[in-house]
Short mmCIF file of C-alpha atoms in Angstrom, two decimals:
data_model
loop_
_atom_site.label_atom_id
_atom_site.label_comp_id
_atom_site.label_asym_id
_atom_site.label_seq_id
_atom_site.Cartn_x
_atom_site.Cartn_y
_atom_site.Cartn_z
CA UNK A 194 134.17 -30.41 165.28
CA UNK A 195 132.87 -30.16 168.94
CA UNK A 196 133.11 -27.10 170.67
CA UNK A 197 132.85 -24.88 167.53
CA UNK A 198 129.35 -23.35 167.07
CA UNK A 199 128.31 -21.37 163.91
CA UNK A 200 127.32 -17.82 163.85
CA UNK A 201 124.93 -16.44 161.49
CA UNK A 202 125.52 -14.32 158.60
CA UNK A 203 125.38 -11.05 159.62
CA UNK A 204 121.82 -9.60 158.29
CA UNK A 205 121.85 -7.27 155.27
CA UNK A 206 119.80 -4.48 155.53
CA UNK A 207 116.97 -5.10 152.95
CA UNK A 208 117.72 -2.26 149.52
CA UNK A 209 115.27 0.96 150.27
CA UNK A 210 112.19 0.54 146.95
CA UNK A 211 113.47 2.54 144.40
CA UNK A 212 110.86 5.95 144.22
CA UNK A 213 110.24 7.31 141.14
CA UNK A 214 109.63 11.01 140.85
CA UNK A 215 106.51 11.12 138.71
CA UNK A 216 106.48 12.57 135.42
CA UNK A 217 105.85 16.19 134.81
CA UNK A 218 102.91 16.65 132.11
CA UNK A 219 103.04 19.53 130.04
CA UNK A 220 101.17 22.07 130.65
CA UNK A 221 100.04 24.78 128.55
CA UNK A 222 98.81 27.26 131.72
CA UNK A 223 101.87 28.96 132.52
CA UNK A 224 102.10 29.66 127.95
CA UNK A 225 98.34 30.81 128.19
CA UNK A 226 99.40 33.77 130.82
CA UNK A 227 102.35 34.62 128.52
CA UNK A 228 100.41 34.64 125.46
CA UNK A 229 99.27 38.24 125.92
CA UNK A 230 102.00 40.38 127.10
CA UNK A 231 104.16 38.10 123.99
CA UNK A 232 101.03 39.67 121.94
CA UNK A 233 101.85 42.99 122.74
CA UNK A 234 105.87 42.52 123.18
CA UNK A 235 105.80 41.57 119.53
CA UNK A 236 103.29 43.47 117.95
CA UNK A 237 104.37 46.74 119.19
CA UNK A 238 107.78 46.52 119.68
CA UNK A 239 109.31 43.58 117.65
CA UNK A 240 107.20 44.43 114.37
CA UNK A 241 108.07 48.02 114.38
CA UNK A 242 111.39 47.70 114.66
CA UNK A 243 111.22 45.11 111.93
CA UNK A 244 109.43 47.25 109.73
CA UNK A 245 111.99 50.37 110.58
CA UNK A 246 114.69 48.59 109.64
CA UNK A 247 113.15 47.82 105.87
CA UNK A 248 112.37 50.94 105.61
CA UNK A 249 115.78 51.96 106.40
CA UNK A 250 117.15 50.68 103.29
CA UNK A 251 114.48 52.54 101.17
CA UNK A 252 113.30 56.09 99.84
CA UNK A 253 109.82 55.57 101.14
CA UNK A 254 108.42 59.40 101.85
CA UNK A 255 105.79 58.35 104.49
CA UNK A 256 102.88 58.96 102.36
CA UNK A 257 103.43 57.48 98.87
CA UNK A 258 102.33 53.79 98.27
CA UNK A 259 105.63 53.34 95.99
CA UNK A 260 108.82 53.09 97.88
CA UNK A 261 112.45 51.59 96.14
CA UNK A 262 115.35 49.72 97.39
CA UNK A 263 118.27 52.02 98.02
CA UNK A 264 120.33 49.55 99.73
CA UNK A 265 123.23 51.38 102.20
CA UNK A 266 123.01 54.55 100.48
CA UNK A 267 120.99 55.56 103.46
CA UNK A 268 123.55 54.62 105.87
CA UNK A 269 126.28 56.31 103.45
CA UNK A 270 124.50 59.57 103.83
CA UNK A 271 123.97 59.45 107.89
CA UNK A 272 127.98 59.29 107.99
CA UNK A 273 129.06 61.42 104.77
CA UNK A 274 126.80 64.55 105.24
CA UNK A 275 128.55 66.94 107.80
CA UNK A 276 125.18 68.61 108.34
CA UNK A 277 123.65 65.15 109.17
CA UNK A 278 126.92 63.65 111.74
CA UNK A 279 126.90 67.16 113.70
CA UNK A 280 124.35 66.19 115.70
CA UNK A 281 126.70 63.65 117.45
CA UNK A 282 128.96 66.52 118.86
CA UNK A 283 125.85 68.00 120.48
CA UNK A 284 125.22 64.60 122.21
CA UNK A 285 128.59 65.38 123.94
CA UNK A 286 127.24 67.98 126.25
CA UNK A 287 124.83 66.06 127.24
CA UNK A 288 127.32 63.20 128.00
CA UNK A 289 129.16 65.65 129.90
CA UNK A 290 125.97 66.81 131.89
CA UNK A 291 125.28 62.98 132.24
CA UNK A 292 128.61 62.61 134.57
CA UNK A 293 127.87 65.73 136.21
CA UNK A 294 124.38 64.54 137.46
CA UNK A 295 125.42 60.93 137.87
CA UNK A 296 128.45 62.39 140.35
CA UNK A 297 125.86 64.80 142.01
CA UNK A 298 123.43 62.23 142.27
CA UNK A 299 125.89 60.05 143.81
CA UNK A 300 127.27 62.48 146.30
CA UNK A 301 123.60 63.29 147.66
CA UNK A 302 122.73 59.84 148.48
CA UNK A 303 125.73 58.63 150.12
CA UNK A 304 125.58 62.15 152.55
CA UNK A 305 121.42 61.64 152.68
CA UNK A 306 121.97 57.49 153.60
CA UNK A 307 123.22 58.37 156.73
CA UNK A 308 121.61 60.23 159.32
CA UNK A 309 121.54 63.77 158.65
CA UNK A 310 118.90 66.65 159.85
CA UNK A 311 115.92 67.88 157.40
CA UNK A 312 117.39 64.22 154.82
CA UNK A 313 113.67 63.51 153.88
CA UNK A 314 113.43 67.13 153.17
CA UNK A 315 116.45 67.28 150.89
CA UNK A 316 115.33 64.02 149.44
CA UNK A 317 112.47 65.73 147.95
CA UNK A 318 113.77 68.43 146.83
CA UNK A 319 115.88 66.53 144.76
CA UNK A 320 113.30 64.52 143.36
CA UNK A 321 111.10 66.99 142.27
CA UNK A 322 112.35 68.43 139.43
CA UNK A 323 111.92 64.76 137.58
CA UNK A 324 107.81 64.82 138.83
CA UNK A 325 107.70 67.63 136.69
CA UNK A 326 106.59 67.51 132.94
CA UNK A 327 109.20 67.80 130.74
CA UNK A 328 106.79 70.68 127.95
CA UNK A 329 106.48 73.03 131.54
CA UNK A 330 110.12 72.25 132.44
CA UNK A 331 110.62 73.98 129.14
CA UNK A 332 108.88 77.16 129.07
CA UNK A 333 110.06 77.50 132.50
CA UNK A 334 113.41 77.60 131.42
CA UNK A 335 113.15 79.35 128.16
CA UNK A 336 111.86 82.35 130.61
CA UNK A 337 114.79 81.17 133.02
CA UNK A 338 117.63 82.18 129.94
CA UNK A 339 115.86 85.27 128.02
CA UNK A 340 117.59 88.43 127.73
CA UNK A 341 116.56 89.89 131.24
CA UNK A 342 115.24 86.95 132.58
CA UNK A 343 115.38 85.01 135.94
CA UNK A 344 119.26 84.28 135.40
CA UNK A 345 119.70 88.04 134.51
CA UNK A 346 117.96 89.07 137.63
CA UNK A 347 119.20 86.65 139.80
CA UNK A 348 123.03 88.00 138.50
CA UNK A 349 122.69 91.23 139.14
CA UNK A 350 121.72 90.74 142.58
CA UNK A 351 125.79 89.64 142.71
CA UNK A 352 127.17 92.63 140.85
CA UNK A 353 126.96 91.55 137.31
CA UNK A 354 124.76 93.70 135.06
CA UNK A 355 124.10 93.13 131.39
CA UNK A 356 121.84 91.05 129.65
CA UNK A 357 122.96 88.36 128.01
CA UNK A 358 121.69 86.31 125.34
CA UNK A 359 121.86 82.96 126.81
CA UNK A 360 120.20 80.90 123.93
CA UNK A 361 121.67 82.80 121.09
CA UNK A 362 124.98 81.10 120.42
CA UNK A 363 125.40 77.55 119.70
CA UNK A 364 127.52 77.25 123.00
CA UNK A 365 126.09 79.16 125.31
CA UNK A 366 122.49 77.45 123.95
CA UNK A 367 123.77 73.89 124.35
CA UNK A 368 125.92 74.57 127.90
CA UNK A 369 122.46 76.15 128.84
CA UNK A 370 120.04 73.09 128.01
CA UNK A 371 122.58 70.72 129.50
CA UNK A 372 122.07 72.48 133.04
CA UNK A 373 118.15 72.03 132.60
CA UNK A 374 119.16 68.25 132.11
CA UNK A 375 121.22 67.94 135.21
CA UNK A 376 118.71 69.63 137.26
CA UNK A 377 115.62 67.88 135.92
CA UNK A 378 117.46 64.52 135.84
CA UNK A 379 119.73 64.31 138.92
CA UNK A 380 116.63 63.19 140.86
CA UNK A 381 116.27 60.17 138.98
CA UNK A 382 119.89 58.90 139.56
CA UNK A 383 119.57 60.15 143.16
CA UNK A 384 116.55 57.49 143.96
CA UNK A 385 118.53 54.66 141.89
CA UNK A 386 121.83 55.27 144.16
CA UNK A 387 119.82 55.78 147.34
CA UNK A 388 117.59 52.63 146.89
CA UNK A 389 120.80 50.78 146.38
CA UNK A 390 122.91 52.42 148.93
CA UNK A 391 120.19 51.63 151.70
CA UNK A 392 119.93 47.99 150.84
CA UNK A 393 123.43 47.54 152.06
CA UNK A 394 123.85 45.40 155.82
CA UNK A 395 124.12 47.75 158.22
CA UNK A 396 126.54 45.42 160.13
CA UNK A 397 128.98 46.42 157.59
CA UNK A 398 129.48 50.01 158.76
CA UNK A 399 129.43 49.15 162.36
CA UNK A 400 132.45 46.91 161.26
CA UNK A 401 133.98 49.77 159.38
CA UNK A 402 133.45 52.43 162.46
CA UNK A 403 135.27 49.81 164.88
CA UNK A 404 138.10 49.44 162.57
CA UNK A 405 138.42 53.44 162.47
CA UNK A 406 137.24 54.29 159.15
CA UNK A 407 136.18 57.58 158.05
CA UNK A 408 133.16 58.54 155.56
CA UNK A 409 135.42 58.34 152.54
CA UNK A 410 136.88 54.97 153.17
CA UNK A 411 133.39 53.31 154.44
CA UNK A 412 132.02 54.94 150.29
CA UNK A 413 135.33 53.16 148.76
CA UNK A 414 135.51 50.21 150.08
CA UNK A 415 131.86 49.21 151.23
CA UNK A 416 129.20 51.62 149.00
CA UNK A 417 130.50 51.61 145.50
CA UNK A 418 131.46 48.15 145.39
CA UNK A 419 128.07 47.00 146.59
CA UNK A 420 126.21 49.69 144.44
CA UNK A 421 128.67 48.64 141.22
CA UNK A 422 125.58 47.52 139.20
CA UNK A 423 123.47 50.15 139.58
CA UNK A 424 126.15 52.63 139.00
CA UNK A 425 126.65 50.42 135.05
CA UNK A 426 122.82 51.05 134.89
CA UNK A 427 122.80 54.70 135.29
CA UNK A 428 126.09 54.96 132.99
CA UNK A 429 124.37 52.88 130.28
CA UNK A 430 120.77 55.31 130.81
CA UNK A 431 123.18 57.96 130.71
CA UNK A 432 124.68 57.38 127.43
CA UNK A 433 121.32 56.40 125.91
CA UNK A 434 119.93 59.11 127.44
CA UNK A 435 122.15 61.83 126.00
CA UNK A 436 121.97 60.50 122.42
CA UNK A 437 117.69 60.64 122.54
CA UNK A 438 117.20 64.21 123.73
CA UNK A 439 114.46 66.04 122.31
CA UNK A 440 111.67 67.89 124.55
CA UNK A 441 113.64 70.13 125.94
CA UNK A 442 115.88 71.70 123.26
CA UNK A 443 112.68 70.73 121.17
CA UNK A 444 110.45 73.21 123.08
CA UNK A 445 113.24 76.10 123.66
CA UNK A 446 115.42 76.89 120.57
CA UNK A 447 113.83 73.73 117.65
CA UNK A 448 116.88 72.87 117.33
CA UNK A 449 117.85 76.29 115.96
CA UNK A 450 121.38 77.87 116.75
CA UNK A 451 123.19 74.67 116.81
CA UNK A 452 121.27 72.56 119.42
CA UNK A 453 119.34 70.28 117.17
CA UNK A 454 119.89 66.74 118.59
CA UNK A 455 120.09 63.11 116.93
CA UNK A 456 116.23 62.48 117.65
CA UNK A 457 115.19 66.35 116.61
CA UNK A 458 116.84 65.67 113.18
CA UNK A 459 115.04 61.82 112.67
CA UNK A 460 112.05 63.90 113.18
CA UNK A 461 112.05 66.92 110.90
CA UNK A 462 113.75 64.41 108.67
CA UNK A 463 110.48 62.15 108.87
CA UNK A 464 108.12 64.77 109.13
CA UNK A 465 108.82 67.79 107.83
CA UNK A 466 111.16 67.27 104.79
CA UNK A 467 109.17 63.55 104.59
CA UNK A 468 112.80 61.71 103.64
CA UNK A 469 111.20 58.20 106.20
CA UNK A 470 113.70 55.95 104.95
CA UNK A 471 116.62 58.47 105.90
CA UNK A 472 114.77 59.11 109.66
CA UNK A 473 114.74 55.19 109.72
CA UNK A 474 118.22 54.94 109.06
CA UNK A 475 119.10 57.33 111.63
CA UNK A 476 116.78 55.51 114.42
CA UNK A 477 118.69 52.22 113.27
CA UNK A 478 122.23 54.03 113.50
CA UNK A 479 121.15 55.12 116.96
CA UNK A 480 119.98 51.83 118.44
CA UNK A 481 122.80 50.47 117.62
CA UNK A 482 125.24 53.09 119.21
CA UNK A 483 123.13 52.16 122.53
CA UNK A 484 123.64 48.58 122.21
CA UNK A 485 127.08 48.78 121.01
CA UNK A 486 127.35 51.28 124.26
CA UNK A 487 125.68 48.70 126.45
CA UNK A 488 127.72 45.80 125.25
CA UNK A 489 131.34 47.54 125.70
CA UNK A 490 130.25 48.90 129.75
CA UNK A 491 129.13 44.87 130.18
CA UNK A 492 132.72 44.04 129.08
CA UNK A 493 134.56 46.73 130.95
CA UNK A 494 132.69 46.48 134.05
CA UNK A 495 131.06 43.37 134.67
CA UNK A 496 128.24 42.86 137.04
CA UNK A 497 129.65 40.65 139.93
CA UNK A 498 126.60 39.30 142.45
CA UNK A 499 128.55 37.89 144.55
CA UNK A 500 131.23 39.89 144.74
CA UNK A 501 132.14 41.13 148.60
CA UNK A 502 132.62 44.26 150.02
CA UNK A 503 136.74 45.02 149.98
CA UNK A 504 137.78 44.91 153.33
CA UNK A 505 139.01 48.65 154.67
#
């Protein structure tokens, strides 16, 4: 018809060539760097505590060629014989020291995170007990508890005389090597807490000093939330910790007068009255106490990334 024109098809834009990523070749580089720390994870590690846990379920003496299958009886043993499960209630001062260092530990790095006069003084001072080596720590502080030792001295410069035998009893012995754990110790969970505590923003405690928040409330609501993993760390190193004691009761009372711990015992068990397959039992039984231990604080108190801090 006249008049009308016809307009074009609008263009389509042409389709963008399809790219294809290329292929990614294997490579065996990044298996060749692994291939020696594997070496070594599994050859001293992996294989040992393979062969332990045979050896667990035999009577093998350490020395003899000949060893035969006992089955559980080891096991049976570990939990029937009173003089072998005691050793667990000697753990518990140790747990108890544990929360005692762990709360100290805590307490020092929140006050040394902020600014405080002489802090990089104090912050070595604290340290230094865990530079030290745990055999001197030892004879240090089986001098420390003799009858009319340091502690003696040092106690009747504040009005009480009488020497007392501070290692003699299985209390006072145990109560005693506890306190050398807590001070030798504390250090340790001091640089985990302070690490942690000084990686938080500091924008977050100019917010909390604007919105009129003391000391206490900036510590409930902005440091232990952010520091919540390392605080499961040093609870599961704790535990662990507690359960493998040996140098130091080892070097001051052998284990004598009621101190003799769960590793103590897997040793003169291995080595002295040469029962390996009972010592492997026990080193089996306590591995799995720390992983059972380790499991339950993952359950209870989850690590949480990306949790936030709680607002105050």
């Amino acid at each position: 018809m006249a008049g009308l024109t016809r307009t074009a098809p609008p263009a389509t834009a042409a389709p963008a060539p399809v790219t294809r990523r290329p292929r990614r070749r294997w490579s065996p580089t990044p298996w060749l760097f692994l291939l020696a720390p594997l070496t070594l994870l599994i050859v001293f590690t992996y294989a040992p505590i393979a062969n332990m846990v045979a050896y667990s379920f035999t009577d093998w003496d350490g020395v003899s060629p000949e060893l035969h299958f006992t089955g559980a009886g080891n096991y049976a043993e570990i939990f029937t014989r009173a003089d072998l499960f005691r050793v667990f209630f000697v753990s518990g001062y140790y747990l108890a020291a544990s929360a005692v260092q762990i709360t100290a530990a805590l307490y020092f790095a929140t006050v040394l995170s902020f600014d405080v006069r002489f802090r990089n003084f104090f912050k070595g001072v604290l340290f230094f007990p865990y530079l030290i080596n745990g055999v001197a720590i030892g004879f240090v502080f089986l001098y420390f508890f003799q009858d009319g030792g340091t502690l003696d001295s040092v106690l009747r410069l504040v009005g009480y005389h009488g020497d007392h035998a501070w290692l003699s009893t299985s209390t006072s012995a145990n109560v005693s090597l506890a306190g050398v754990s807590v001070w030798r110790y504390t250090g340790l969970n001091f640089v985990l807490f302070l690490g942690a505590i000084q990686s938080i923003p500091g924008e977050l405690y100019e917010a909390a000093e604007l919105d009129g928040a003391n000391r206490w409330q900036q510590f409930r609501h902005i440091i232990a939330p952010s520091i919540r993993p390392v605080i499961g760390l040093t609870v599961i190193l704790a535990v662990s910790g507690s359960l493998s004691v040996f140098e130091i009761p080892y070097i001051m009372t052998g284990g004598a007068t009621g101190t003799e711990t769960f590793v103590i015992q897997t040793v003169k068990l291995a080595f002295q009255f040469n029962k390996t397959g009972l010592a492997s039992a026990a080193a089996v039984v306590l591995l799995l106490i720390v992983l059972a231990v380790t499991w339950v604080q993952r359950r209870l108190v989850p690590d949480d990334p990306d949790r936030k801090a709680e607002p105050v």
